[in-house]
Amino acid sequence: MTNTMTQRQRAEAAMRRQWFPVARSVDLTTPQSATLLGQRLVVYRTASGQAVVQDARCPHRGADFALGQVHGENIACPYHGWQFAAADGKCSHVPSLEDPCKIPPQAKIATYRVIERFAHVWTVLEDPVEDLYDPQQWKGVDLQWLAAEPLHSPTGVAVAIENFRDVAHFPFVHFVSMGPSKHVVEPLKVRREGLDIVMERPLDAGEGEWANDGDCMMYYHCAAPGLATITYDYERLGKRVVAGFPCPVAYDEVKIFWGVANAVDFKGASLEENLRIEEMVYLEDMPIAAGIFPREIDWDGVFVEHSVPADLFTLNYRRAFREFMDRAVPEGAA
């Protein structure tokens, strides 16, 4: 008799094979603490400028490297000063030892793959099943990024992504930031290509914070499991972007890394002003999302849910997430 994984277990195992952000690039002046799917990590930048992600626990007596210091191409433990190499995690120096040949040969910390993109540091715990996200809408556009302060939410990655691009909640949650909007949602133009879901939707400037920018076309793009973006293409201003990258601290808890970007020829508000407005939207969402139950999508079908045409993007995202699970952890895996 073999034990097969539940769908929840498959989802969690699959996410270990996907890239997630664990720190903002701007914060790497000192080592940063991070947690990805329960794994405690340290994120830092070496003297040569390389971003590094490694296990946070020192294998000597368990101190946290996030409280330590960077010495050239090494991270030093704050407790006893043991140093470990950024390149391969091997212990390179023990201050209490006069003879470096006596360094315990097995003293080593796990070192993970790193990509620095979108003003954030990304890593993956196991062999990645997909490349890091590279949205088609941004190809050929020179974007300047500004990373926001991360937000914490007691939800899973999928719930966070669905909240980001859901359009039916605007009149009820975003009345202040977006102004009054129609309750009835027009037929949505959604298409899915593998793990990517895209939707085009016109934005009426309305009476909210964006009223002075004029009308624009919104290009929604989500990719399973953890990318959600909107590219705004204004008739008279050009292109700007808001993007969210929720990092699963645990299966049903996320740290939402996010940011804004302007095309270099964007004629509208500054990055700082666009971030201020988008943060208003995010903060309106947070208390509502925090009350969603269960805290992550019920992949095993325990709870009953009902959908309507306004949920077309959500349903396609869930199909994409299941395809991601199939690629990363095939059905029937033990």
mmCIF file of C-alpha atoms in Angstrom:
data_model
loop_
_atom_site.group_PDB
_atom_site.id
_atom_site.type_symbol
_atom_site.label_atom_id
_atom_site.label_comp_id
_atom_site.label_asym_id
_atom_site.label_seq_id
_atom_site.Cartn_x
_atom_site.Cartn_y
_atom_site.Cartn_z
ATOM 1 C CA MET A 1 0.000 0.000 0.000
ATOM 2 C CA THR A 2 1.368 3.412 -0.980
ATOM 3 C CA ASN A 3 0.453 6.806 0.447
ATOM 4 C CA THR A 4 -0.143 9.461 -2.179
ATOM 5 C CA MET A 5 -0.024 13.171 -1.502
ATOM 6 C CA THR A 6 -3.107 15.266 -0.917
ATOM 7 C CA GLN A 7 -3.540 18.183 -3.313
ATOM 8 C CA ARG A 8 -2.471 20.553 -0.549
ATOM 9 C CA GLN A 9 0.730 18.578 -0.050
ATOM 10 C CA ARG A 10 1.357 18.615 -3.791
ATOM 11 C CA ALA A 11 0.893 22.396 -3.868
ATOM 12 C CA GLU A 12 3.351 22.914 -1.042
ATOM 13 C CA ALA A 13 5.903 20.523 -2.534
ATOM 14 C CA ALA A 14 5.543 22.165 -5.955
ATOM 15 C CA MET A 15 6.244 25.618 -4.570
ATOM 16 C CA ARG A 16 9.611 24.397 -3.331
ATOM 17 C CA ARG A 17 10.491 24.174 -7.029
ATOM 18 C CA GLN A 18 9.497 27.727 -7.926
ATOM 19 C CA TRP A 19 11.264 31.062 -7.598
ATOM 20 C CA PHE A 20 10.098 33.457 -4.876
ATOM 21 C CA PRO A 21 11.458 36.799 -3.651
ATOM 22 C CA VAL A 22 13.014 36.799 -0.189
ATOM 23 C CA ALA A 23 14.370 40.350 0.124
ATOM 24 C CA ARG A 24 14.417 43.761 -1.492
ATOM 25 C CA SER A 25 17.688 44.611 -3.225
ATOM 26 C CA VAL A 26 17.789 47.981 -1.474
ATOM 27 C CA ASP A 27 17.919 46.327 1.968
ATOM 28 C CA LEU A 28 21.093 44.320 1.427
ATOM 29 C CA THR A 29 23.366 46.847 3.089
ATOM 30 C CA THR A 30 23.081 44.446 6.049
ATOM 31 C CA PRO A 31 22.157 40.727 6.184
ATOM 32 C CA GLN A 32 18.410 40.158 6.036
ATOM 33 C CA SER A 33 16.303 37.438 7.637
ATOM 34 C CA ALA A 34 13.832 35.559 5.440
ATOM 35 C CA THR A 35 11.587 32.516 5.665
ATOM 36 C CA LEU A 36 10.435 30.515 2.643
ATOM 37 C CA LEU A 37 8.000 27.626 3.221
ATOM 38 C CA GLY A 38 9.243 27.303 6.796
ATOM 39 C CA GLN A 39 12.929 27.373 5.815
ATOM 40 C CA ARG A 40 14.820 30.106 7.679
ATOM 41 C CA LEU A 41 17.232 31.940 5.395
ATOM 42 C CA VAL A 42 19.755 34.751 5.426
ATOM 43 C CA VAL A 43 20.041 37.094 2.444
ATOM 44 C CA TYR A 44 23.089 39.323 2.028
ATOM 45 C CA ARG A 45 25.389 40.984 -0.475
ATOM 46 C CA THR A 46 29.101 40.228 -0.624
ATOM 47 C CA ALA A 47 31.860 42.791 -1.054
ATOM 48 C CA SER A 48 31.947 41.974 -4.778
ATOM 49 C CA GLY A 49 28.232 42.806 -5.074
ATOM 50 C CA GLN A 50 26.804 39.296 -5.342
ATOM 51 C CA ALA A 51 23.435 38.663 -3.675
ATOM 52 C CA VAL A 52 23.500 35.436 -1.656
ATOM 53 C CA VAL A 53 20.817 33.255 -0.034
ATOM 54 C CA GLN A 54 21.843 30.615 2.500
ATOM 55 C CA ASP A 55 20.461 28.765 5.500
ATOM 56 C CA ALA A 56 20.193 31.097 8.475
ATOM 57 C CA ARG A 57 21.301 28.606 11.149
ATOM 58 C CA CYS A 58 24.966 28.370 12.031
ATOM 59 C CA PRO A 59 25.921 24.672 12.262
ATOM 60 C CA HIS A 60 28.191 25.397 15.223
ATOM 61 C CA ARG A 61 25.644 26.358 17.905
ATOM 62 C CA GLY A 62 22.598 27.491 15.976
ATOM 63 C CA ALA A 63 22.906 31.280 15.935
ATOM 64 C CA ASP A 64 21.166 33.335 13.238
ATOM 65 C CA PHE A 65 23.384 34.595 10.424
ATOM 66 C CA ALA A 66 20.958 37.470 9.828
ATOM 67 C CA LEU A 67 22.456 38.998 12.993
ATOM 68 C CA GLY A 68 25.971 38.515 11.665
ATOM 69 C CA GLN A 69 28.266 40.514 9.429
ATOM 70 C CA VAL A 70 29.601 40.168 5.899
ATOM 71 C CA HIS A 71 33.379 39.841 5.598
ATOM 72 C CA GLY A 72 34.344 40.071 1.953
ATOM 73 C CA GLU A 73 32.889 36.973 0.310
ATOM 74 C CA ASN A 74 31.887 35.338 3.609
ATOM 75 C CA ILE A 75 29.124 35.641 6.194
ATOM 76 C CA ALA A 76 30.194 35.606 9.857
ATOM 77 C CA CYS A 77 28.116 34.157 12.680
ATOM 78 C CA PRO A 78 27.320 36.745 15.385
ATOM 79 C CA TYR A 79 27.866 34.220 18.207
ATOM 80 C CA HIS A 80 31.417 32.900 17.760
ATOM 81 C CA GLY A 81 32.528 34.556 14.515
ATOM 82 C CA TRP A 82 32.687 31.440 12.370
ATOM 83 C CA GLN A 83 32.746 32.438 8.707
ATOM 84 C CA PHE A 84 31.154 30.603 5.803
ATOM 85 C CA ALA A 85 31.821 31.164 2.103
ATOM 86 C CA ALA A 86 29.138 32.735 -0.060
ATOM 87 C CA ALA A 87 30.129 30.582 -3.026
ATOM 88 C CA ASP A 88 29.603 27.115 -1.550
ATOM 89 C CA GLY A 89 28.683 27.562 2.119
ATOM 90 C CA LYS A 90 31.828 25.889 3.472
ATOM 91 C CA CYS A 91 33.311 27.093 6.731
ATOM 92 C CA SER A 92 36.348 29.213 5.888
ATOM 93 C CA HIS A 93 37.437 30.594 9.262
ATOM 94 C CA VAL A 94 37.051 29.712 12.952
ATOM 95 C CA PRO A 95 38.524 32.482 15.140
ATOM 96 C CA SER A 96 39.120 30.194 18.123
ATOM 97 C CA LEU A 97 41.311 27.877 16.039
ATOM 98 C CA GLU A 98 44.973 28.705 15.582
ATOM 99 C CA ASP A 99 45.342 26.040 12.901
ATOM 100 C CA PRO A 100 42.819 26.471 10.026
ATOM 101 C CA CYS A 101 43.435 22.862 9.018
ATOM 102 C CA LYS A 102 41.405 21.851 12.070
ATOM 103 C CA ILE A 103 38.186 23.449 10.810
ATOM 104 C CA PRO A 104 35.517 20.700 10.954
ATOM 105 C CA PRO A 105 35.425 19.447 7.346
ATOM 106 C CA GLN A 106 31.653 18.932 7.380
ATOM 107 C CA ALA A 107 30.889 22.460 8.651
ATOM 108 C CA LYS A 108 28.809 23.894 5.834
ATOM 109 C CA ILE A 109 25.533 25.766 5.206
ATOM 110 C CA ALA A 110 23.169 25.209 2.296
ATOM 111 C CA THR A 111 23.471 27.779 -0.468
ATOM 112 C CA TYR A 112 20.572 28.436 -2.834
ATOM 113 C CA ARG A 113 20.217 29.720 -6.386
ATOM 114 C CA VAL A 114 19.777 33.490 -6.693
ATOM 115 C CA ILE A 115 18.408 35.841 -9.323
ATOM 116 C CA GLU A 116 18.142 39.585 -8.751
ATOM 117 C CA ARG A 117 15.280 41.071 -10.762
ATOM 118 C CA PHE A 118 12.449 43.606 -10.386
ATOM 119 C CA ALA A 119 14.378 45.254 -7.494
ATOM 120 C CA HIS A 120 14.153 42.030 -5.449
ATOM 121 C CA VAL A 121 16.299 38.990 -4.643
ATOM 122 C CA TRP A 122 14.701 35.691 -5.709
ATOM 123 C CA THR A 123 15.567 32.142 -4.713
ATOM 124 C CA VAL A 124 14.289 28.586 -5.029
ATOM 125 C CA LEU A 125 14.634 25.781 -2.471
ATOM 126 C CA GLU A 126 14.903 22.864 -4.910
ATOM 127 C CA ASP A 127 15.539 22.386 -8.622
ATOM 128 C CA PRO A 128 13.267 24.931 -10.355
ATOM 129 C CA VAL A 129 10.618 23.543 -12.631
ATOM 130 C CA GLU A 130 10.261 26.877 -14.466
ATOM 131 C CA ASP A 131 12.399 29.910 -15.259
ATOM 132 C CA LEU A 132 11.838 33.091 -13.298
ATOM 133 C CA TYR A 133 8.896 35.120 -14.573
ATOM 134 C CA ASP A 134 9.564 37.256 -17.656
ATOM 135 C CA PRO A 135 6.269 38.952 -18.668
ATOM 136 C CA GLN A 136 5.765 39.475 -22.376
ATOM 137 C CA GLN A 137 4.193 42.903 -21.762
ATOM 138 C CA TRP A 138 7.520 44.249 -20.471
ATOM 139 C CA LYS A 139 9.736 43.070 -23.277
ATOM 140 C CA GLY A 140 11.281 46.019 -25.072
ATOM 141 C CA VAL A 141 10.165 48.451 -22.329
ATOM 142 C CA ASP A 142 12.881 50.088 -20.239
ATOM 143 C CA LEU A 143 11.375 49.998 -16.750
ATOM 144 C CA GLN A 144 12.630 51.741 -13.641
ATOM 145 C CA TRP A 145 11.610 49.920 -10.436
ATOM 146 C CA LEU A 146 10.820 51.006 -6.895
ATOM 147 C CA ALA A 147 10.320 48.243 -4.325
ATOM 148 C CA ALA A 148 7.647 48.833 -1.692
ATOM 149 C CA GLU A 149 7.669 47.922 1.979
ATOM 150 C CA PRO A 150 6.562 44.268 2.106
ATOM 151 C CA LEU A 151 3.185 43.410 3.596
ATOM 152 C CA HIS A 152 2.289 40.396 5.738
ATOM 153 C CA SER A 153 -0.946 38.500 5.184
ATOM 154 C CA PRO A 154 -2.337 35.328 6.834
ATOM 155 C CA THR A 155 -3.204 33.844 3.440
ATOM 156 C CA GLY A 156 -1.599 31.484 0.992
ATOM 157 C CA VAL A 157 0.042 32.489 -2.277
ATOM 158 C CA ALA A 158 -2.989 31.616 -4.415
ATOM 159 C CA VAL A 159 -5.436 33.607 -2.258
ATOM 160 C CA ALA A 160 -3.066 36.593 -2.409
ATOM 161 C CA ILE A 161 -2.778 36.366 -6.202
ATOM 162 C CA GLU A 162 -6.538 36.018 -6.684
ATOM 163 C CA ASN A 163 -7.177 39.062 -4.539
ATOM 164 C CA PHE A 164 -4.708 41.121 -6.555
ATOM 165 C CA ARG A 165 -6.442 40.712 -9.894
ATOM 166 C CA ASP A 166 -10.073 40.233 -8.899
ATOM 167 C CA VAL A 167 -12.212 42.992 -10.441
ATOM 168 C CA ALA A 168 -15.622 42.342 -8.847
ATOM 169 C CA HIS A 169 -14.492 43.586 -5.431
ATOM 170 C CA PHE A 170 -13.515 47.084 -6.597
ATOM 171 C CA PRO A 171 -16.835 48.823 -5.724
ATOM 172 C CA PHE A 172 -16.847 47.363 -2.224
ATOM 173 C CA VAL A 173 -13.215 47.408 -1.116
ATOM 174 C CA HIS A 174 -11.673 50.225 -3.174
ATOM 175 C CA PHE A 175 -14.341 52.919 -3.065
ATOM 176 C CA VAL A 176 -11.845 55.447 -1.664
ATOM 177 C CA SER A 177 -8.835 54.740 -3.874
ATOM 178 C CA MET A 178 -10.721 54.062 -7.111
ATOM 179 C CA GLY A 179 -13.898 56.037 -6.576
ATOM 180 C CA PRO A 180 -17.394 54.755 -7.368
ATOM 181 C CA SER A 181 -17.440 51.961 -9.939
ATOM 182 C CA LYS A 182 -20.088 49.728 -11.522
ATOM 183 C CA HIS A 183 -21.243 46.661 -9.629
ATOM 184 C CA VAL A 184 -21.984 44.672 -12.775
ATOM 185 C CA VAL A 185 -18.830 43.277 -14.384
ATOM 186 C CA GLU A 186 -18.714 43.254 -18.163
ATOM 187 C CA PRO A 187 -17.778 40.025 -19.991
ATOM 188 C CA LEU A 188 -14.092 39.540 -19.289
ATOM 189 C CA LYS A 189 -11.564 38.926 -22.030
ATOM 190 C CA VAL A 190 -9.361 36.290 -20.419
ATOM 191 C CA ARG A 191 -7.001 33.822 -22.011
ATOM 192 C CA ARG A 192 -4.671 31.251 -20.532
ATOM 193 C CA GLU A 193 -1.456 30.000 -22.060
ATOM 194 C CA GLY A 194 -0.020 27.310 -19.811
ATOM 195 C CA LEU A 195 0.883 28.925 -16.511
ATOM 196 C CA ASP A 196 0.140 32.451 -17.739
ATOM 197 C CA ILE A 197 -3.246 34.169 -17.583
ATOM 198 C CA VAL A 198 -3.807 37.530 -19.234
ATOM 199 C CA MET A 199 -6.721 39.907 -19.445
ATOM 200 C CA GLU A 200 -7.231 43.289 -21.082
ATOM 201 C CA ARG A 201 -9.634 45.725 -19.476
ATOM 202 C CA PRO A 202 -10.190 49.453 -20.088
ATOM 203 C CA LEU A 203 -9.920 51.744 -17.074
ATOM 204 C CA ASP A 204 -12.245 54.694 -16.819
ATOM 205 C CA ALA A 205 -10.357 57.352 -14.848
ATOM 206 C CA GLY A 206 -13.449 57.910 -12.691
ATOM 207 C CA GLU A 207 -13.274 60.038 -9.544
ATOM 208 C CA GLY A 208 -10.596 58.268 -7.492
ATOM 209 C CA GLU A 209 -6.894 58.927 -7.032
ATOM 210 C CA TRP A 210 -6.255 58.238 -10.736
ATOM 211 C CA ALA A 211 -8.830 60.692 -12.087
ATOM 212 C CA ASN A 212 -6.265 63.173 -13.404
ATOM 213 C CA ASP A 213 -4.335 60.536 -15.360
ATOM 214 C CA GLY A 214 -7.069 59.957 -17.913
ATOM 215 C CA ASP A 215 -8.305 56.712 -19.376
ATOM 216 C CA CYS A 216 -6.017 53.790 -20.036
ATOM 217 C CA MET A 217 -5.937 50.119 -20.935
ATOM 218 C CA MET A 218 -5.069 47.718 -18.107
ATOM 219 C CA TYR A 219 -3.178 44.565 -19.011
ATOM 220 C CA TYR A 220 -3.536 42.027 -16.220
ATOM 221 C CA HIS A 221 -0.997 39.207 -16.155
ATOM 222 C CA CYS A 222 -0.788 36.486 -13.554
ATOM 223 C CA ALA A 223 1.473 33.469 -13.672
ATOM 224 C CA ALA A 224 1.099 30.442 -11.449
ATOM 225 C CA PRO A 225 1.982 30.174 -8.749
ATOM 226 C CA GLY A 226 3.075 33.628 -7.605
ATOM 227 C CA LEU A 227 3.159 36.561 -10.049
ATOM 228 C CA ALA A 228 0.451 39.216 -10.387
ATOM 229 C CA THR A 229 0.955 42.337 -12.476
ATOM 230 C CA ILE A 230 -0.973 45.150 -14.056
ATOM 231 C CA THR A 231 0.566 47.148 -16.871
ATOM 232 C CA TYR A 232 -1.213 50.469 -17.345
ATOM 233 C CA ASP A 233 -0.983 51.893 -20.865
ATOM 234 C CA TYR A 234 -2.249 55.493 -20.747
ATOM 235 C CA GLU A 235 -3.343 57.298 -23.860
ATOM 236 C CA ARG A 236 -1.263 60.384 -23.082
ATOM 237 C CA LEU A 237 1.203 59.310 -20.393
ATOM 238 C CA GLY A 238 2.716 56.003 -21.471
ATOM 239 C CA LYS A 239 3.236 52.838 -19.449
ATOM 240 C CA ARG A 240 3.554 52.118 -15.757
ATOM 241 C CA VAL A 241 3.412 48.869 -13.787
ATOM 242 C CA VAL A 242 2.391 47.506 -10.415
ATOM 243 C CA ALA A 243 3.458 43.975 -9.562
ATOM 244 C CA GLY A 244 3.005 41.693 -6.591
ATOM 245 C CA PHE A 245 5.178 38.708 -5.697
ATOM 246 C CA PRO A 246 3.820 36.981 -2.565
ATOM 247 C CA CYS A 247 6.416 34.828 -0.845
ATOM 248 C CA PRO A 248 5.052 31.830 1.103
ATOM 249 C CA VAL A 249 6.504 32.145 4.583
ATOM 250 C CA ALA A 250 4.357 29.087 5.264
ATOM 251 C CA TYR A 251 1.765 27.295 3.154
ATOM 252 C CA ASP A 252 -0.995 29.650 4.360
ATOM 253 C CA GLU A 253 0.987 32.777 5.232
ATOM 254 C CA VAL A 254 2.699 35.179 2.862
ATOM 255 C CA LYS A 255 5.040 38.103 2.883
ATOM 256 C CA ILE A 256 3.908 40.167 -0.068
ATOM 257 C CA PHE A 257 6.853 41.684 -1.863
ATOM 258 C CA TRP A 258 5.675 44.195 -4.435
ATOM 259 C CA GLY A 259 6.697 47.266 -6.323
ATOM 260 C CA VAL A 260 5.954 49.752 -9.062
ATOM 261 C CA ALA A 261 7.775 50.595 -12.261
ATOM 262 C CA ASN A 262 7.601 53.404 -14.771
ATOM 263 C CA ALA A 263 8.773 53.311 -18.355
ATOM 264 C CA VAL A 264 11.692 55.730 -18.676
ATOM 265 C CA ASP A 265 9.554 57.885 -21.005
ATOM 266 C CA PHE A 266 6.476 57.813 -18.729
ATOM 267 C CA LYS A 267 4.992 61.322 -18.537
ATOM 268 C CA GLY A 268 2.855 60.834 -15.462
ATOM 269 C CA ALA A 269 3.478 60.739 -11.717
ATOM 270 C CA SER A 270 6.766 59.726 -10.143
ATOM 271 C CA LEU A 271 7.512 56.231 -8.901
ATOM 272 C CA GLU A 272 7.072 57.456 -5.340
ATOM 273 C CA GLU A 273 3.624 58.872 -6.052
ATOM 274 C CA ASN A 274 2.491 55.783 -7.945
ATOM 275 C CA LEU A 275 3.688 53.613 -5.081
ATOM 276 C CA ARG A 276 1.739 55.752 -2.610
ATOM 277 C CA ILE A 277 -1.474 55.268 -4.562
ATOM 278 C CA GLU A 278 -0.976 51.552 -5.147
ATOM 279 C CA GLU A 279 -0.183 51.068 -1.460
ATOM 280 C CA MET A 280 -3.539 52.643 -0.625
ATOM 281 C CA VAL A 281 -5.188 49.943 -2.731
ATOM 282 C CA TYR A 282 -3.154 47.183 -1.085
ATOM 283 C CA LEU A 283 -3.962 48.417 2.412
ATOM 284 C CA GLU A 284 -7.660 48.443 1.605
ATOM 285 C CA ASP A 285 -7.370 44.785 0.613
ATOM 286 C CA MET A 286 -5.422 43.560 3.626
ATOM 287 C CA PRO A 287 -8.161 43.316 6.301
ATOM 288 C CA ILE A 288 -10.568 41.635 3.870
ATOM 289 C CA ALA A 289 -7.984 39.108 2.685
ATOM 290 C CA ALA A 290 -7.017 38.362 6.279
ATOM 291 C CA GLY A 291 -10.545 37.129 6.961
ATOM 292 C CA ILE A 292 -10.753 34.698 4.030
ATOM 293 C CA PHE A 293 -11.252 31.091 5.117
ATOM 294 C CA PRO A 294 -9.673 28.730 4.429
ATOM 295 C CA ARG A 295 -6.496 30.772 4.257
ATOM 296 C CA GLU A 296 -5.360 29.075 1.054
ATOM 297 C CA ILE A 297 -7.240 27.686 -1.939
ATOM 298 C CA ASP A 298 -8.986 24.445 -1.004
ATOM 299 C CA TRP A 299 -7.286 22.250 -3.593
ATOM 300 C CA ASP A 300 -8.778 19.107 -2.014
ATOM 301 C CA GLY A 301 -12.375 20.305 -2.429
ATOM 302 C CA VAL A 302 -13.464 20.235 1.212
ATOM 303 C CA PHE A 303 -15.343 23.549 1.051
ATOM 304 C CA VAL A 304 -18.145 24.449 -1.355
ATOM 305 C CA GLU A 305 -17.634 27.524 -3.544
ATOM 306 C CA HIS A 306 -19.859 29.041 -6.228
ATOM 307 C CA SER A 307 -18.586 31.023 -9.197
ATOM 308 C CA VAL A 308 -20.047 33.499 -11.698
ATOM 309 C CA PRO A 309 -18.700 34.954 -14.980
ATOM 310 C CA ALA A 310 -16.834 37.695 -13.066
ATOM 311 C CA ASP A 311 -14.653 34.893 -11.660
ATOM 312 C CA LEU A 312 -13.326 33.858 -15.080
ATOM 313 C CA PHE A 313 -9.800 35.077 -14.328
ATOM 314 C CA THR A 314 -9.819 33.284 -10.973
ATOM 315 C CA LEU A 315 -10.912 29.999 -12.522
ATOM 316 C CA ASN A 316 -8.205 30.209 -15.185
ATOM 317 C CA TYR A 317 -5.578 30.988 -12.552
ATOM 318 C CA ARG A 318 -6.612 27.877 -10.618
ATOM 319 C CA ARG A 319 -6.291 25.780 -13.761
ATOM 320 C CA ALA A 320 -2.822 27.252 -14.291
ATOM 321 C CA PHE A 321 -1.852 26.494 -10.696
ATOM 322 C CA ARG A 322 -2.948 22.874 -11.117
ATOM 323 C CA GLU A 323 -0.871 22.652 -14.281
ATOM 324 C CA PHE A 324 2.076 24.010 -12.297
ATOM 325 C CA MET A 325 1.536 21.279 -9.692
ATOM 326 C CA ASP A 326 1.410 18.653 -12.438
ATOM 327 C CA ARG A 327 4.726 19.871 -13.839
ATOM 328 C CA ALA A 328 6.484 20.071 -10.482
ATOM 329 C CA VAL A 329 4.968 17.119 -8.604
ATOM 330 C CA PRO A 330 3.162 14.644 -10.889
ATOM 331 C CA GLU A 331 -0.148 13.212 -9.693
ATOM 332 C CA GLY A 332 0.320 10.082 -7.622
ATOM 333 C CA ALA A 333 3.670 11.124 -6.190
ATOM 334 C CA ALA A 334 4.281 9.712 -2.744
#
